[in-house]
mmCIF file of C-alpha atoms in Angstrom:
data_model
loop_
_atom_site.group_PDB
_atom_site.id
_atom_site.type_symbol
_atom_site.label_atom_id
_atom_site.label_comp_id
_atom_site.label_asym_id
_atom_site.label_seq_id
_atom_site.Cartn_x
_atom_site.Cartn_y
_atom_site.Cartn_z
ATOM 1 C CA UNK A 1 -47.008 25.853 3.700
ATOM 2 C CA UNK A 2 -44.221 28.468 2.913
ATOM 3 C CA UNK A 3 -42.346 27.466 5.722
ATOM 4 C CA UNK A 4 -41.993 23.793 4.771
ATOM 5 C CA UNK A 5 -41.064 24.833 1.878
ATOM 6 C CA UNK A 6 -38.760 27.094 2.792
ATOM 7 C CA UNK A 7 -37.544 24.609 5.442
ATOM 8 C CA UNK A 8 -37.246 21.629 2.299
ATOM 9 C CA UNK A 9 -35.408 24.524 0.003
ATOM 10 C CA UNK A 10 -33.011 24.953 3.044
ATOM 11 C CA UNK A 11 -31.885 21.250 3.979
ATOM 12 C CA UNK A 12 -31.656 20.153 -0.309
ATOM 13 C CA UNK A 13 -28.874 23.138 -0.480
ATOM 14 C CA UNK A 14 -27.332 22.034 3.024
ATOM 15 C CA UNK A 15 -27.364 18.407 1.457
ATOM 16 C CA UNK A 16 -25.847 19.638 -2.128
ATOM 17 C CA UNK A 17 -23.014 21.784 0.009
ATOM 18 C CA UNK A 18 -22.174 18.281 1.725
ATOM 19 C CA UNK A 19 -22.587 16.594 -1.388
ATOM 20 C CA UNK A 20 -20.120 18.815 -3.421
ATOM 21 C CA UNK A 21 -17.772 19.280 -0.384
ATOM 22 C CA UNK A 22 -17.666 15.116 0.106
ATOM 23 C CA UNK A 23 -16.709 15.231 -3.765
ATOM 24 C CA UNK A 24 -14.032 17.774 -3.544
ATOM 25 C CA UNK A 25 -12.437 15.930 -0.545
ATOM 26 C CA UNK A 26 -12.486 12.492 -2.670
ATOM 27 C CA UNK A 27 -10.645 14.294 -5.587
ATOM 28 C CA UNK A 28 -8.534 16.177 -3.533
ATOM 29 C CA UNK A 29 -7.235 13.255 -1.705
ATOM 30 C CA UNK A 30 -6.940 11.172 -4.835
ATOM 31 C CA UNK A 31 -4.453 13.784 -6.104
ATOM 32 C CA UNK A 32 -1.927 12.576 -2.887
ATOM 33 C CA UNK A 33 -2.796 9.270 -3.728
ATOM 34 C CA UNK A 34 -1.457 9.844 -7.585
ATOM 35 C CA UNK A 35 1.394 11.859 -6.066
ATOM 36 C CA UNK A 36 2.306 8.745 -4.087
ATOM 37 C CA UNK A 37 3.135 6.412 -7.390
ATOM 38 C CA UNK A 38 6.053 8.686 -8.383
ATOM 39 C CA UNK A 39 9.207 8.285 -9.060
ATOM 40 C CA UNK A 40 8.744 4.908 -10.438
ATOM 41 C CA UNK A 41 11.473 2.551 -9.432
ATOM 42 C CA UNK A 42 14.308 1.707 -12.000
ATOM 43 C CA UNK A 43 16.158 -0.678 -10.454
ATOM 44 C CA UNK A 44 18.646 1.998 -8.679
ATOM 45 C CA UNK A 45 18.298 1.099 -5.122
ATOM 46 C CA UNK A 46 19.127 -2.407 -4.679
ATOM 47 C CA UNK A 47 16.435 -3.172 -1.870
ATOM 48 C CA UNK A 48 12.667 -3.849 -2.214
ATOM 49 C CA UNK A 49 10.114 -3.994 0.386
ATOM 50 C CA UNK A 50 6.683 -5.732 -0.763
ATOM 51 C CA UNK A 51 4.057 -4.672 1.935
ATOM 52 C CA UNK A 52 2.093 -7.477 2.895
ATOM 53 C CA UNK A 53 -1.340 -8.158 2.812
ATOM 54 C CA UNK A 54 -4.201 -10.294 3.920
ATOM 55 C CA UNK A 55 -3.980 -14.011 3.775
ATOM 56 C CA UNK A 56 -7.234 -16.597 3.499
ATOM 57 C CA UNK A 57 -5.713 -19.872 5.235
ATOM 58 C CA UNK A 58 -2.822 -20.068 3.100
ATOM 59 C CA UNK A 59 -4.346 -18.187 -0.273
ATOM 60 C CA UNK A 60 -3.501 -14.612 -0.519
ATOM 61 C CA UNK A 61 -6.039 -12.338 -1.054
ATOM 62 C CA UNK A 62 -6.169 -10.843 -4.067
ATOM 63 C CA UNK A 63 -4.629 -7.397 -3.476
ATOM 64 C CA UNK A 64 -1.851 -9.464 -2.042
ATOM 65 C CA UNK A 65 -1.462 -11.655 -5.122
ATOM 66 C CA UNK A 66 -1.493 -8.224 -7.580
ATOM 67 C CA UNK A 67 1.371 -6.990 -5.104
ATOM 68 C CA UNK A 68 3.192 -10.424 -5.554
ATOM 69 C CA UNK A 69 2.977 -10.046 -9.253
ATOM 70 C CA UNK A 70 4.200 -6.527 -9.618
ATOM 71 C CA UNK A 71 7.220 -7.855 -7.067
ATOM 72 C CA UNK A 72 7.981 -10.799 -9.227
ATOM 73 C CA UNK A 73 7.766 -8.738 -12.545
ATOM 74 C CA UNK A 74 10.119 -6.182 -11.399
ATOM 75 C CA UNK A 75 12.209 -8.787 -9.828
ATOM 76 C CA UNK A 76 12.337 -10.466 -13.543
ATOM 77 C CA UNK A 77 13.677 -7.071 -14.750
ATOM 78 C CA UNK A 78 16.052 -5.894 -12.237
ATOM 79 C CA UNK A 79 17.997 -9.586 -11.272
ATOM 80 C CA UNK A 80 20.112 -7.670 -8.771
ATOM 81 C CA UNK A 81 17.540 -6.690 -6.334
ATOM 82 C CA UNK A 82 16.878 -8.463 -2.982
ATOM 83 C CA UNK A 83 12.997 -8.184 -1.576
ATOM 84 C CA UNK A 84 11.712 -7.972 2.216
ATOM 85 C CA UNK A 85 8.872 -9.344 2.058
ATOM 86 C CA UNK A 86 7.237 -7.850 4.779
ATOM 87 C CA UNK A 87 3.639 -9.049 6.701
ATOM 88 C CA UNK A 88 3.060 -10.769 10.071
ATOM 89 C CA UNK A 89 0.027 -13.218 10.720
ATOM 90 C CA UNK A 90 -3.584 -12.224 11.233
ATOM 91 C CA UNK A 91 -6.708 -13.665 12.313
ATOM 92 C CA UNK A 92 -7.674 -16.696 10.202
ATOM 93 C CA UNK A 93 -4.254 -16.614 8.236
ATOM 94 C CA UNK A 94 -2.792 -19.967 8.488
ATOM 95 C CA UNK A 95 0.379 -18.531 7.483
ATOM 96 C CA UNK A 96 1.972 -15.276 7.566
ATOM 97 C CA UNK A 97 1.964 -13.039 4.707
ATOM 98 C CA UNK A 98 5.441 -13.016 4.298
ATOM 99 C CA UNK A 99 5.537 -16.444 3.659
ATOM 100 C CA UNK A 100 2.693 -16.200 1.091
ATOM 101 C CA UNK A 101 4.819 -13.870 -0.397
ATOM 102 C CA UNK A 102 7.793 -15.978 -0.641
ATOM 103 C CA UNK A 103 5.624 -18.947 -2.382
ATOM 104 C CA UNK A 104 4.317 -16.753 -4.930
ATOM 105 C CA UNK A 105 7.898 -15.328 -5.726
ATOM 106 C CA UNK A 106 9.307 -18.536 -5.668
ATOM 107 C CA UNK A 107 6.381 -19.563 -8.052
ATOM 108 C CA UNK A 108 6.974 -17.533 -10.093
ATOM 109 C CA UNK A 109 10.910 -17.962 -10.673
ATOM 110 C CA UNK A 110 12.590 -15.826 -8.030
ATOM 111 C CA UNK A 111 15.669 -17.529 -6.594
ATOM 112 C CA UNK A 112 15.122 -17.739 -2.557
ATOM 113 C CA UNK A 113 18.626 -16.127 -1.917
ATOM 114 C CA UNK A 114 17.311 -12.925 -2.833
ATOM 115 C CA UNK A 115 14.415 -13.174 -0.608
ATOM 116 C CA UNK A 116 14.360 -11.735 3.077
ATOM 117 C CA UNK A 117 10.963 -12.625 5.390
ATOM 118 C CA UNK A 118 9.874 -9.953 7.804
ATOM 119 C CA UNK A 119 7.362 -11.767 9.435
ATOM 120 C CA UNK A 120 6.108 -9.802 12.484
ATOM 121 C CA UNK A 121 4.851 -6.805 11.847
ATOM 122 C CA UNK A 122 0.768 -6.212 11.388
ATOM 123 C CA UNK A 123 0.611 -2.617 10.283
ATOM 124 C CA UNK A 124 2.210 -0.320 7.288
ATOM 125 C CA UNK A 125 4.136 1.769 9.891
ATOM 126 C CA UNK A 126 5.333 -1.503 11.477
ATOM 127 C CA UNK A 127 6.238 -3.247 8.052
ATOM 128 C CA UNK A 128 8.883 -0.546 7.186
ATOM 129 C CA UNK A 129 9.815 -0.409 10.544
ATOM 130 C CA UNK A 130 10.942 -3.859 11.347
ATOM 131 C CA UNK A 131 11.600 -4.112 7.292
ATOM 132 C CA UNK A 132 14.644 -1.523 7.424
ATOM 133 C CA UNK A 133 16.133 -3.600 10.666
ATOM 134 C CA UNK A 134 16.525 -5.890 7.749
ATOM 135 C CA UNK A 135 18.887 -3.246 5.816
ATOM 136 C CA UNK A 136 22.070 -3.010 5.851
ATOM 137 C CA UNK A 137 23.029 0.216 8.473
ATOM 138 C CA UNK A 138 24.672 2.380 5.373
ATOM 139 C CA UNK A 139 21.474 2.046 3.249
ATOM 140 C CA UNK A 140 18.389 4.220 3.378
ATOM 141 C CA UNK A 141 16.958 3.709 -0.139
ATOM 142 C CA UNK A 142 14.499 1.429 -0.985
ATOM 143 C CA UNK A 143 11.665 0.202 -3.724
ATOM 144 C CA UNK A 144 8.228 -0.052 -2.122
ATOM 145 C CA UNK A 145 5.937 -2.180 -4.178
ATOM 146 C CA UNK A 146 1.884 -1.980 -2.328
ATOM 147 C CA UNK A 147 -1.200 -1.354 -4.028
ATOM 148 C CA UNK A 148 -1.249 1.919 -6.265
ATOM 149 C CA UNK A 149 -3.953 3.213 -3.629
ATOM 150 C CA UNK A 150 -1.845 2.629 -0.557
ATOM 151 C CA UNK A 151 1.903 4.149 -1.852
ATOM 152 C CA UNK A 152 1.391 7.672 -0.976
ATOM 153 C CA UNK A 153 0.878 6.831 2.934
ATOM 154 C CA UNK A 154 3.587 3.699 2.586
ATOM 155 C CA UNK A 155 6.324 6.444 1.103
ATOM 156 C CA UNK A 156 5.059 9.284 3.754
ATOM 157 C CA UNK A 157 5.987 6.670 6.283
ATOM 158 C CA UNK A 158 9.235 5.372 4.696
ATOM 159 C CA UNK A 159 9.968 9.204 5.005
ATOM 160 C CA UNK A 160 9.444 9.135 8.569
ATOM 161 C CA UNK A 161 11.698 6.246 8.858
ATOM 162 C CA UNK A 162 14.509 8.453 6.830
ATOM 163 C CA UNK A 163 14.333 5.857 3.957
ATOM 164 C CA UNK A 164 14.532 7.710 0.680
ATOM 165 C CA UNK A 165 12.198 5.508 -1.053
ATOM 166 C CA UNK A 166 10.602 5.347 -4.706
ATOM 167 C CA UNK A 167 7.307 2.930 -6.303
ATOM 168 C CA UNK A 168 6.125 -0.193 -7.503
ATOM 169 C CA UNK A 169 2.617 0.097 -7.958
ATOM 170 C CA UNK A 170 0.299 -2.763 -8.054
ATOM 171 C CA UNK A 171 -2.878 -2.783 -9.728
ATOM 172 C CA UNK A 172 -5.703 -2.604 -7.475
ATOM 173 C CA UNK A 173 -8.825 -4.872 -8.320
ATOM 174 C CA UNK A 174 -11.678 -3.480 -9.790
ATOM 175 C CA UNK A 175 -13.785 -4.551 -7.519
ATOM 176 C CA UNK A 176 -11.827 -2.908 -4.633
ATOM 177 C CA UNK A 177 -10.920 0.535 -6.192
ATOM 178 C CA UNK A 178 -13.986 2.238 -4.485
ATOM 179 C CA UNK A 179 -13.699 0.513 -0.783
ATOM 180 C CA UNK A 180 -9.560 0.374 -0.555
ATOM 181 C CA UNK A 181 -9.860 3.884 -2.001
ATOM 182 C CA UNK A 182 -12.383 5.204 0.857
ATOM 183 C CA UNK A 183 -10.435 3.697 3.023
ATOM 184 C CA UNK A 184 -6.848 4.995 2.605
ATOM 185 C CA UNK A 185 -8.380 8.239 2.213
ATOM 186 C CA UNK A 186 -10.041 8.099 5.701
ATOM 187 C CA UNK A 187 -6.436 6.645 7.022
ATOM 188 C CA UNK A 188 -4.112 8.937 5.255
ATOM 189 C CA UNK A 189 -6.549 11.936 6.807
ATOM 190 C CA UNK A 190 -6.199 10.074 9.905
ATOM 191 C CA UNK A 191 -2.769 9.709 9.870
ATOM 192 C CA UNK A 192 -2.225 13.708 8.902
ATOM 193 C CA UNK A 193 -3.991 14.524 12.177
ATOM 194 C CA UNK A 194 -1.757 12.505 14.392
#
């Protein structure tokens, strides 16, 4: 009997060490994430790039529309800034999220000369990428307005690119926070490993 016991003792501690160690990492990583959201943009840097998202036929999703409303409200605040709206086409998107993009800005009152469509790209690395082709050559500074989960690895990217960049967050849906937030974790590990 002992040595069931024993044996039981051993694997609840080896579970409670993976346990706390799986909690750490979640925290841990949420403290990039934070970090990510900051500076906030002021209107200082006359270009925005909204990152795209999924599309359902021609509805966005809604971490797309939240991303389209934080665009649109900044937009309303800072008149002078032009956007990239930036997302190719995916499987069962009738349209490409760029285009969703530019019907919800234009919905919502944002004159189409200050709208730019980037319309190929089907990744984050690839949407600032082919995004700053879109940029004039002199500037490097730009507004990045994604879901408040995904701007740490968007900026860390836009670093990569040399485009001094600073936030827009969008609010992530409740019912989202815990499966976008597993998820960037796992990429922006991912991506620190490549």
């Amino acid at each position: 009997m002992k040595p069931i016991k024993h044996t039981v003792r051993r694997f609840y501690k080896i579970g409670l060490g993976i346990i706390t160690m799986l909690v750490i990492f979640w925290f841990s990583i949420g403290l990039f994430v934070a970090k990510g959201e900051r500076p906030l943009a002021n209107g200082k840097f006359p270009y925005v790039i909204v990152l795209g998202a999924g599309v359902k036929g021609e509805t966005p999703s809604l971490i797309l529309k939240y991303r389209i409303e934080a665009a649109a409200r900044y937009g309303k605040q800072f008149p002078e800034t032009t956007f990239i709206l930036s997302g190719g086409q995916g499987k069962g998107e009738a349209i490409t999220e760029a285009e969703a993009m530019r019907r919800g800005m234009r919905a919502a009152g944002i004159a189409a000369d200050r709208l730019l469509l980037e319309d190929q790209s089907t990744s984050t690395t690839e949407n600032l990428a082919f995004s700053k082709r879109l940029l004039p050559d002199s500037e490097n500074q730009v507004s990045i307005v994604t879901s408040d989960f995904h701007l740490y690895r968007a900026r860390k990217e836009a670093e990569q690119l040399n485009l001094r960049s600073d936030a827009i967050p969008a609010e992530t849906p409740l019912s989202g926070v815990l499966r976008y937030g597993m998820r960037e974790r796992v990429a922006i590990i991912v991506k620190y490993f490549q």
